[in-house]
């Protein structure tokens, strides 16, 4: 589940890419 990744402590590479994806699409997280 992607939700678990966000809950996990510490910066994860997946979380960073997920944020970038939203940033590029112009969506707010």
PDB file of N, CA and C in Angstrom:
ATOM      1  N   UNK A   1       0.835  -1.208   0.000  1.00  0.00           N
ATOM      2  CA  UNK A   1       0.000   0.000   0.000  1.00  0.00           C
ATOM      3  C   UNK A   1       0.866   1.252   0.000  1.00  0.00           C
ATOM      4  N   UNK A   2       0.532   2.197  -0.865  1.00  0.00           N
ATOM      5  CA  UNK A   2       1.328   3.432  -0.932  1.00  0.00           C
ATOM      6  C   UNK A   2       1.214   4.216   0.373  1.00  0.00           C
ATOM      7  N   UNK A   3       0.069   4.083   1.046  1.00  0.00           N
ATOM      8  CA  UNK A   3      -0.122   4.797   2.311  1.00  0.00           C
ATOM      9  C   UNK A   3       0.946   4.412   3.317  1.00  0.00           C
ATOM     10  N   UNK A   4       1.290   3.107   3.352  1.00  0.00           N
ATOM     11  CA  UNK A   4       2.305   2.645   4.295  1.00  0.00           C
ATOM     12  C   UNK A   4       3.638   3.341   4.050  1.00  0.00           C
ATOM     13  N   UNK A   5       3.977   3.545   2.770  1.00  0.00           N
ATOM     14  CA  UNK A   5       5.245   4.193   2.437  1.00  0.00           C
ATOM     15  C   UNK A   5       5.299   5.596   3.042  1.00  0.00           C
ATOM     16  N   UNK A   6       4.186   6.319   2.962  1.00  0.00           N
ATOM     17  CA  UNK A   6       4.164   7.677   3.491  1.00  0.00           C
ATOM     18  C   UNK A   6       4.277   7.653   5.012  1.00  0.00           C
ATOM     19  N   UNK A   7       3.731   6.607   5.639  1.00  0.00           N
ATOM     20  CA  UNK A   7       3.755   6.508   7.101  1.00  0.00           C
ATOM     21  C   UNK A   7       5.141   6.117   7.604  1.00  0.00           C
ATOM     22  N   UNK A   8       5.878   5.371   6.784  1.00  0.00           N
ATOM     23  CA  UNK A   8       7.210   4.932   7.202  1.00  0.00           C
ATOM     24  C   UNK A   8       8.095   6.134   7.519  1.00  0.00           C
ATOM     25  N   UNK A   9       8.893   6.028   8.588  1.00  0.00           N
ATOM     26  CA  UNK A   9       9.787   7.121   8.994  1.00  0.00           C
ATOM     27  C   UNK A   9      11.002   7.227   8.080  1.00  0.00           C
ATOM     28  N   UNK A  10      11.530   8.425   7.964  1.00  0.00           N
ATOM     29  CA  UNK A  10      12.720   8.615   7.128  1.00  0.00           C
ATOM     30  C   UNK A  10      12.339   8.847   5.681  1.00  0.00           C
ATOM     31  N   UNK A  11      13.133   9.640   4.951  1.00  0.00           N
ATOM     32  CA  UNK A  11      12.862   9.940   3.540  1.00  0.00           C
ATOM     33  C   UNK A  11      13.108   8.723   2.659  1.00  0.00           C
ATOM     34  N   UNK A  12      12.085   8.290   1.931  1.00  0.00           N
ATOM     35  CA  UNK A  12      12.222   7.130   1.055  1.00  0.00           C
ATOM     36  C   UNK A  12      12.305   7.597  -0.393  1.00  0.00           C
ATOM     37  N   UNK A  13      13.107   6.915  -1.221  1.00  0.00           N
ATOM     38  CA  UNK A  13      13.243   7.278  -2.636  1.00  0.00           C
ATOM     39  C   UNK A  13      11.891   7.286  -3.338  1.00  0.00           C
ATOM     40  N   UNK A  14      11.030   6.351  -2.966  1.00  0.00           N
ATOM     41  CA  UNK A  14       9.699   6.276  -3.584  1.00  0.00           C
ATOM     42  C   UNK A  14       8.890   7.510  -3.210  1.00  0.00           C
ATOM     43  N   UNK A  15       8.984   7.912  -1.933  1.00  0.00           N
ATOM     44  CA  UNK A  15       8.229   9.072  -1.469  1.00  0.00           C
ATOM     45  C   UNK A  15       8.672  10.321  -2.226  1.00  0.00           C
ATOM     46  N   UNK A  16      10.000  10.448  -2.437  1.00  0.00           N
ATOM     47  CA  UNK A  16      10.537  11.619  -3.137  1.00  0.00           C
ATOM     48  C   UNK A  16      10.004  11.658  -4.571  1.00  0.00           C
ATOM     49  N   UNK A  17      10.070  10.513  -5.262  1.00  0.00           N
ATOM     50  CA  UNK A  17       9.598  10.471  -6.652  1.00  0.00           C
ATOM     51  C   UNK A  17       8.101  10.749  -6.694  1.00  0.00           C
ATOM     52  N   UNK A  18       7.358  10.222  -5.707  1.00  0.00           N
ATOM     53  CA  UNK A  18       5.912  10.440  -5.654  1.00  0.00           C
ATOM     54  C   UNK A  18       5.623  11.939  -5.524  1.00  0.00           C
ATOM     55  N   UNK A  19       6.407  12.610  -4.692  1.00  0.00           N
ATOM     56  CA  UNK A  19       6.220  14.054  -4.492  1.00  0.00           C
ATOM     57  C   UNK A  19       6.531  14.792  -5.790  1.00  0.00           C
ATOM     58  N   UNK A  20       7.606  14.364  -6.474  1.00  0.00           N
ATOM     59  CA  UNK A  20       7.995  15.011  -7.733  1.00  0.00           C
ATOM     60  C   UNK A  20       6.888  14.830  -8.766  1.00  0.00           C
ATOM     61  N   UNK A  21       6.287  13.634  -8.791  1.00  0.00           N
ATOM     62  CA  UNK A  21       5.228  13.350  -9.763  1.00  0.00           C
ATOM     63  C   UNK A  21       4.071  14.319  -9.553  1.00  0.00           C
ATOM     64  N   UNK A  22       3.701  14.502  -8.284  1.00  0.00           N
ATOM     65  CA  UNK A  22       2.612  15.423  -7.967  1.00  0.00           C
ATOM     66  C   UNK A  22       3.013  16.852  -8.315  1.00  0.00           C
ATOM     67  N   UNK A  23       4.281  17.182  -8.047  1.00  0.00           N
ATOM     68  CA  UNK A  23       4.776  18.535  -8.326  1.00  0.00           C
ATOM     69  C   UNK A  23       4.697  18.822  -9.818  1.00  0.00           C
ATOM     70  N   UNK A  24       5.098  17.841 -10.626  1.00  0.00           N
ATOM     71  CA  UNK A  24       5.084  18.038 -12.081  1.00  0.00           C
ATOM     72  C   UNK A  24       3.647  18.175 -12.589  1.00  0.00           C
ATOM     73  N   UNK A  25       2.735  17.385 -12.033  1.00  0.00           N
ATOM     74  CA  UNK A  25       1.347  17.444 -12.486  1.00  0.00           C
ATOM     75  C   UNK A  25       0.661  18.689 -11.927  1.00  0.00           C
ATOM     76  N   UNK A  26       1.302  19.313 -10.915  1.00  0.00           N
ATOM     77  CA  UNK A  26       0.712  20.509 -10.329  1.00  0.00           C
ATOM     78  C   UNK A  26      -0.347  20.171  -9.294  1.00  0.00           C
ATOM     79  N   UNK A  27      -0.310  18.924  -8.798  1.00  0.00           N
ATOM     80  CA  UNK A  27      -1.289  18.510  -7.791  1.00  0.00           C
ATOM     81  C   UNK A  27      -0.748  18.801  -6.396  1.00  0.00           C
ATOM     82  N   UNK A  28      -1.641  19.078  -5.462  1.00  0.00           N
ATOM     83  CA  UNK A  28      -1.211  19.341  -4.090  1.00  0.00           C
ATOM     84  C   UNK A  28      -1.286  18.066  -3.266  1.00  0.00           C
ATOM     85  N   UNK A  29      -0.219  17.778  -2.516  1.00  0.00           N
ATOM     86  CA  UNK A  29      -0.209  16.561  -1.702  1.00  0.00           C
ATOM     87  C   UNK A  29      -0.769  16.871  -0.325  1.00  0.00           C
TER      88      UNK A  29
END
